[in-house]
């Protein structure tokens, strides 16, 4: 994972996934880099990682891969997530995920001062939270990892309140897992808040009419607020 990060050769500016999410790379997101599928595959093959199923990893995707470092409470990199130009998400096979998160570089996560740190599911959602509310926000990568990632954030920043920016998916899993994580940490003395996207029936209808899909997360709200509502 560290070698892939070191070999990522291009900045994330102009990546099609981020363009569709209406996100531009700000200074504190400069740690996001891109790598070609061929180069990433070459590095994986060179590593000769032994897999339980004895099968290697074959990357498939379109265009450049966005490389998302997944770190622990000390900031150490344990794995990466790839996102291709279409939004397909791929994990480094055999890599750890539980309790890890994407923590943007230089976004003001100051352990020495009390404040609020956001936790969202995906990278684009976390970036959108920062754009909307000026709150530093990390990504737990998926709903199932919200509680483990929150424990990691609590360990790293014990004096901060944690705000969960939940997805409003049709299954309800996003909000359910965010509230579970918040209740768990509140039981340990942490100050936790849970937010869901402030969609109204009018916004839902307008977004769906314009995009062909119902809005579900804070990135959709960012798109509506920054582009559609204009």
CSV table of C-alpha atoms in Angstrom, one decimal:
chain,number,residue,atom,x,y,z
A,1,UNK,CA,0.0,0.0,0.0
A,2,UNK,CA,2.8,2.4,0.9
A,3,UNK,CA,4.6,1.6,-2.4
A,4,UNK,CA,1.5,2.3,-4.4
A,5,UNK,CA,1.0,5.6,-2.7
A,6,UNK,CA,4.7,6.5,-3.3
A,7,UNK,CA,4.4,5.6,-7.0
A,8,UNK,CA,1.1,7.4,-7.6
A,9,UNK,CA,2.3,9.7,-10.3
A,10,UNK,CA,-0.4,12.3,-10.9
A,11,UNK,CA,-2.5,14.6,-8.9
A,12,UNK,CA,-6.3,13.9,-8.5
A,13,UNK,CA,-7.3,17.2,-10.2
A,14,UNK,CA,-9.6,16.4,-13.1
A,15,UNK,CA,-10.4,12.8,-12.1
A,16,UNK,CA,-13.8,12.0,-13.7
A,17,UNK,CA,-15.2,10.6,-10.5
A,18,UNK,CA,-14.6,13.9,-8.6
A,19,UNK,CA,-15.9,16.0,-11.5
A,20,UNK,CA,-19.2,14.1,-11.4
A,21,UNK,CA,-19.3,14.6,-7.7
A,22,UNK,CA,-18.8,18.4,-8.3
A,23,UNK,CA,-15.6,18.4,-6.2
A,24,UNK,CA,-12.3,20.1,-6.9
A,25,UNK,CA,-9.1,19.3,-5.0
A,26,UNK,CA,-8.5,21.9,-2.3
A,27,UNK,CA,-5.1,22.3,-0.6
A,28,UNK,CA,-6.0,19.9,2.3
A,29,UNK,CA,-6.9,17.1,-0.2
A,30,UNK,CA,-3.6,17.2,-2.0
A,31,UNK,CA,-2.7,13.9,-0.5
A,32,UNK,CA,-5.2,12.2,-2.9
A,33,UNK,CA,-3.2,11.0,-6.0
A,34,UNK,CA,-3.9,8.9,-9.1
A,35,UNK,CA,-2.2,6.0,-10.6
A,36,UNK,CA,-2.7,4.1,-13.9
A,37,UNK,CA,-4.3,0.7,-13.6
A,38,UNK,CA,-1.2,-0.8,-15.4
A,39,UNK,CA,1.2,0.7,-12.9
A,40,UNK,CA,-0.9,-0.4,-9.9
A,41,UNK,CA,-1.1,-3.9,-11.3
A,42,UNK,CA,2.6,-4.0,-11.8
A,43,UNK,CA,3.3,-3.0,-8.2
A,44,UNK,CA,0.8,-5.6,-6.9
A,45,UNK,CA,2.3,-8.3,-9.0
A,46,UNK,CA,5.8,-7.4,-7.8
A,47,UNK,CA,4.7,-7.6,-4.2
A,48,UNK,CA,3.7,-11.3,-4.6
A,49,UNK,CA,1.3,-11.0,-1.7
A,50,UNK,CA,0.3,-14.4,-0.5
A,51,UNK,CA,-3.5,-14.7,-0.5
A,52,UNK,CA,-5.7,-17.2,1.4
A,53,UNK,CA,-7.3,-18.3,-1.8
A,54,UNK,CA,-4.0,-18.6,-3.5
A,55,UNK,CA,-5.2,-16.2,-6.2
A,56,UNK,CA,-3.7,-12.9,-6.9
A,57,UNK,CA,-5.5,-9.6,-7.6
A,58,UNK,CA,-6.4,-8.5,-11.1
A,59,UNK,CA,-7.4,-4.9,-11.3
A,60,UNK,CA,-10.2,-3.9,-13.6
A,61,UNK,CA,-11.5,-0.4,-14.1
A,62,UNK,CA,-11.7,2.5,-16.4
A,63,UNK,CA,-9.2,5.4,-16.6
A,64,UNK,CA,-7.0,6.5,-13.8
A,65,UNK,CA,-7.4,5.1,-10.3
A,66,UNK,CA,-7.8,7.5,-7.4
A,67,UNK,CA,-5.7,6.2,-4.6
A,68,UNK,CA,-7.2,6.7,-1.1
A,69,UNK,CA,-4.8,5.9,1.8
A,70,UNK,CA,-6.5,4.0,4.7
A,71,UNK,CA,-4.8,4.9,8.0
A,72,UNK,CA,-5.0,4.0,11.7
A,73,UNK,CA,-5.1,6.2,14.9
A,74,UNK,CA,-1.4,7.0,14.4
A,75,UNK,CA,-1.7,8.0,10.8
A,76,UNK,CA,0.1,4.8,9.6
A,77,UNK,CA,-1.0,3.5,6.2
A,78,UNK,CA,-2.3,-0.1,6.2
A,79,UNK,CA,-4.1,-0.3,2.9
A,80,UNK,CA,-5.6,1.7,0.0
A,81,UNK,CA,-8.9,2.0,-1.7
A,82,UNK,CA,-9.0,2.6,-5.5
A,83,UNK,CA,-11.7,4.5,-7.2
A,84,UNK,CA,-11.8,4.4,-11.0
A,85,UNK,CA,-13.2,7.1,-13.3
A,86,UNK,CA,-16.7,5.5,-13.3
A,87,UNK,CA,-16.8,5.4,-9.5
A,88,UNK,CA,-16.1,1.7,-9.1
A,89,UNK,CA,-14.4,1.1,-5.8
A,90,UNK,CA,-11.7,-1.5,-5.3
A,91,UNK,CA,-9.8,-2.5,-2.2
A,92,UNK,CA,-6.3,-3.9,-2.0
A,93,UNK,CA,-6.9,-7.6,-1.7
A,94,UNK,CA,-6.0,-9.0,1.7
A,95,UNK,CA,-5.6,-5.5,3.1
A,96,UNK,CA,-7.0,-4.4,6.4
A,97,UNK,CA,-10.1,-2.2,6.6
A,98,UNK,CA,-11.6,-2.5,10.0
A,99,UNK,CA,-11.0,0.6,12.1
A,100,UNK,CA,-9.2,2.4,9.3
A,101,UNK,CA,-10.2,5.6,7.6
A,102,UNK,CA,-9.3,8.2,5.1
A,103,UNK,CA,-8.0,11.2,7.0
A,104,UNK,CA,-7.3,14.2,4.7
A,105,UNK,CA,-3.9,15.8,5.0
A,106,UNK,CA,-3.8,19.3,6.5
A,107,UNK,CA,-7.5,19.8,7.1
A,108,UNK,CA,-7.1,21.1,10.6
A,109,UNK,CA,-7.5,17.9,12.7
A,110,UNK,CA,-5.8,19.4,15.7
A,111,UNK,CA,-5.6,17.0,18.6
A,112,UNK,CA,-4.6,19.8,20.9
A,113,UNK,CA,-7.8,21.8,20.7
A,114,UNK,CA,-11.4,20.8,21.4
A,115,UNK,CA,-13.7,20.9,18.4
A,116,UNK,CA,-15.8,18.8,16.2
A,117,UNK,CA,-14.6,16.2,13.6
A,118,UNK,CA,-17.0,14.7,11.1
A,119,UNK,CA,-17.2,11.1,10.1
A,120,UNK,CA,-18.9,10.1,6.9
A,121,UNK,CA,-19.0,6.9,4.9
A,122,UNK,CA,-17.3,7.7,1.5
A,123,UNK,CA,-14.5,10.0,0.5
A,124,UNK,CA,-16.8,12.2,-1.7
A,125,UNK,CA,-19.3,12.5,1.1
A,126,UNK,CA,-16.6,13.5,3.6
A,127,UNK,CA,-15.3,16.1,1.2
A,128,UNK,CA,-18.8,17.4,0.6
A,129,UNK,CA,-19.3,17.8,4.4
A,130,UNK,CA,-16.2,20.0,4.6
A,131,UNK,CA,-17.4,22.1,1.6
A,132,UNK,CA,-20.9,22.5,3.0
A,133,UNK,CA,-20.2,23.1,6.7
A,134,UNK,CA,-16.4,23.8,7.0
A,135,UNK,CA,-16.1,20.8,9.3
A,136,UNK,CA,-13.0,18.6,9.0
A,137,UNK,CA,-14.3,15.2,8.0
A,138,UNK,CA,-12.8,11.7,7.6
A,139,UNK,CA,-14.3,8.8,5.7
A,140,UNK,CA,-14.9,5.4,7.3
A,141,UNK,CA,-15.3,4.0,3.7
A,142,UNK,CA,-18.6,2.1,4.4
A,143,UNK,CA,-21.4,1.9,6.9
A,144,UNK,CA,-20.1,-1.3,8.5
A,145,UNK,CA,-16.9,0.4,9.4
A,146,UNK,CA,-18.4,3.5,11.1
A,147,UNK,CA,-18.2,2.1,14.6
A,148,UNK,CA,-14.6,0.8,14.3
A,149,UNK,CA,-13.5,4.0,12.6
A,150,UNK,CA,-15.2,6.1,15.3
A,151,UNK,CA,-13.3,4.2,17.9
A,152,UNK,CA,-10.1,5.0,16.1
A,153,UNK,CA,-11.0,8.7,15.9
A,154,UNK,CA,-11.9,8.7,19.6
A,155,UNK,CA,-8.5,7.2,20.4
A,156,UNK,CA,-6.7,9.8,18.2
A,157,UNK,CA,-8.8,12.8,19.2
A,158,UNK,CA,-10.2,12.1,22.7
A,159,UNK,CA,-11.1,15.8,23.4
A,160,UNK,CA,-13.2,16.3,20.2
A,161,UNK,CA,-16.9,15.8,19.6
A,162,UNK,CA,-17.6,13.5,16.8
A,163,UNK,CA,-20.4,14.3,14.2
A,164,UNK,CA,-21.6,11.4,12.1
A,165,UNK,CA,-22.9,12.6,8.6
A,166,UNK,CA,-25.0,9.6,7.7
A,167,UNK,CA,-26.1,8.4,4.3
A,168,UNK,CA,-29.9,8.4,3.8
A,169,UNK,CA,-30.0,5.2,1.8
A,170,UNK,CA,-33.3,3.4,1.1
A,171,UNK,CA,-32.4,0.5,3.4
A,172,UNK,CA,-31.8,2.8,6.3
A,173,UNK,CA,-28.5,1.1,7.0
A,174,UNK,CA,-26.4,4.3,6.8
A,175,UNK,CA,-28.4,6.1,9.5
A,176,UNK,CA,-28.7,3.0,11.6
A,177,UNK,CA,-25.0,2.3,11.7
A,178,UNK,CA,-24.2,6.0,12.4
A,179,UNK,CA,-26.6,6.0,15.4
A,180,UNK,CA,-25.2,2.8,16.7
A,181,UNK,CA,-21.7,4.2,16.6
A,182,UNK,CA,-22.8,7.4,18.3
A,183,UNK,CA,-24.6,5.5,21.1
A,184,UNK,CA,-21.6,3.3,21.6
A,185,UNK,CA,-19.2,6.2,22.1
A,186,UNK,CA,-21.7,8.2,24.1
A,187,UNK,CA,-21.7,5.3,26.6
A,188,UNK,CA,-17.9,5.9,26.9
A,189,UNK,CA,-18.3,9.6,27.6
A,190,UNK,CA,-17.9,11.0,24.1
A,191,UNK,CA,-20.0,13.8,22.8
A,192,UNK,CA,-21.6,12.6,19.5
A,193,UNK,CA,-24.0,14.1,17.0
A,194,UNK,CA,-25.8,12.4,14.1
A,195,UNK,CA,-26.8,14.3,11.0
A,196,UNK,CA,-28.7,13.2,7.9
A,197,UNK,CA,-28.9,15.2,4.7
A,198,UNK,CA,-31.5,18.0,5.0
A,199,UNK,CA,-33.5,16.9,2.0
A,200,UNK,CA,-37.1,18.1,1.7
A,201,UNK,CA,-39.8,16.5,-0.6
A,202,UNK,CA,-39.2,19.4,-3.0
A,203,UNK,CA,-35.5,18.8,-3.1
A,204,UNK,CA,-36.0,15.1,-3.5
A,205,UNK,CA,-38.3,15.7,-6.5
A,206,UNK,CA,-36.1,18.4,-8.1
A,207,UNK,CA,-32.9,16.3,-7.7
A,208,UNK,CA,-34.6,13.2,-9.1
A,209,UNK,CA,-36.0,15.0,-12.0
A,210,UNK,CA,-32.7,16.6,-12.9
A,211,UNK,CA,-30.4,13.6,-12.3
A,212,UNK,CA,-32.6,10.6,-12.8
A,213,UNK,CA,-31.9,9.3,-9.3
A,214,UNK,CA,-33.1,10.0,-5.7
A,215,UNK,CA,-30.6,11.9,-3.5
A,216,UNK,CA,-29.1,9.8,-0.6
A,217,UNK,CA,-26.1,11.5,0.9
A,218,UNK,CA,-24.3,14.8,1.7
A,219,UNK,CA,-22.6,14.7,-1.7
A,220,UNK,CA,-26.0,14.7,-3.4
A,221,UNK,CA,-26.9,17.6,-1.1
A,222,UNK,CA,-23.7,19.4,-2.1
A,223,UNK,CA,-24.4,18.9,-5.8
A,224,UNK,CA,-28.0,20.2,-5.3
A,225,UNK,CA,-26.9,23.2,-3.2
A,226,UNK,CA,-23.8,24.2,-5.3
A,227,UNK,CA,-25.0,23.4,-8.8
A,228,UNK,CA,-28.7,22.5,-9.2
A,229,UNK,CA,-30.1,25.2,-6.9
A,230,UNK,CA,-28.2,27.9,-8.8
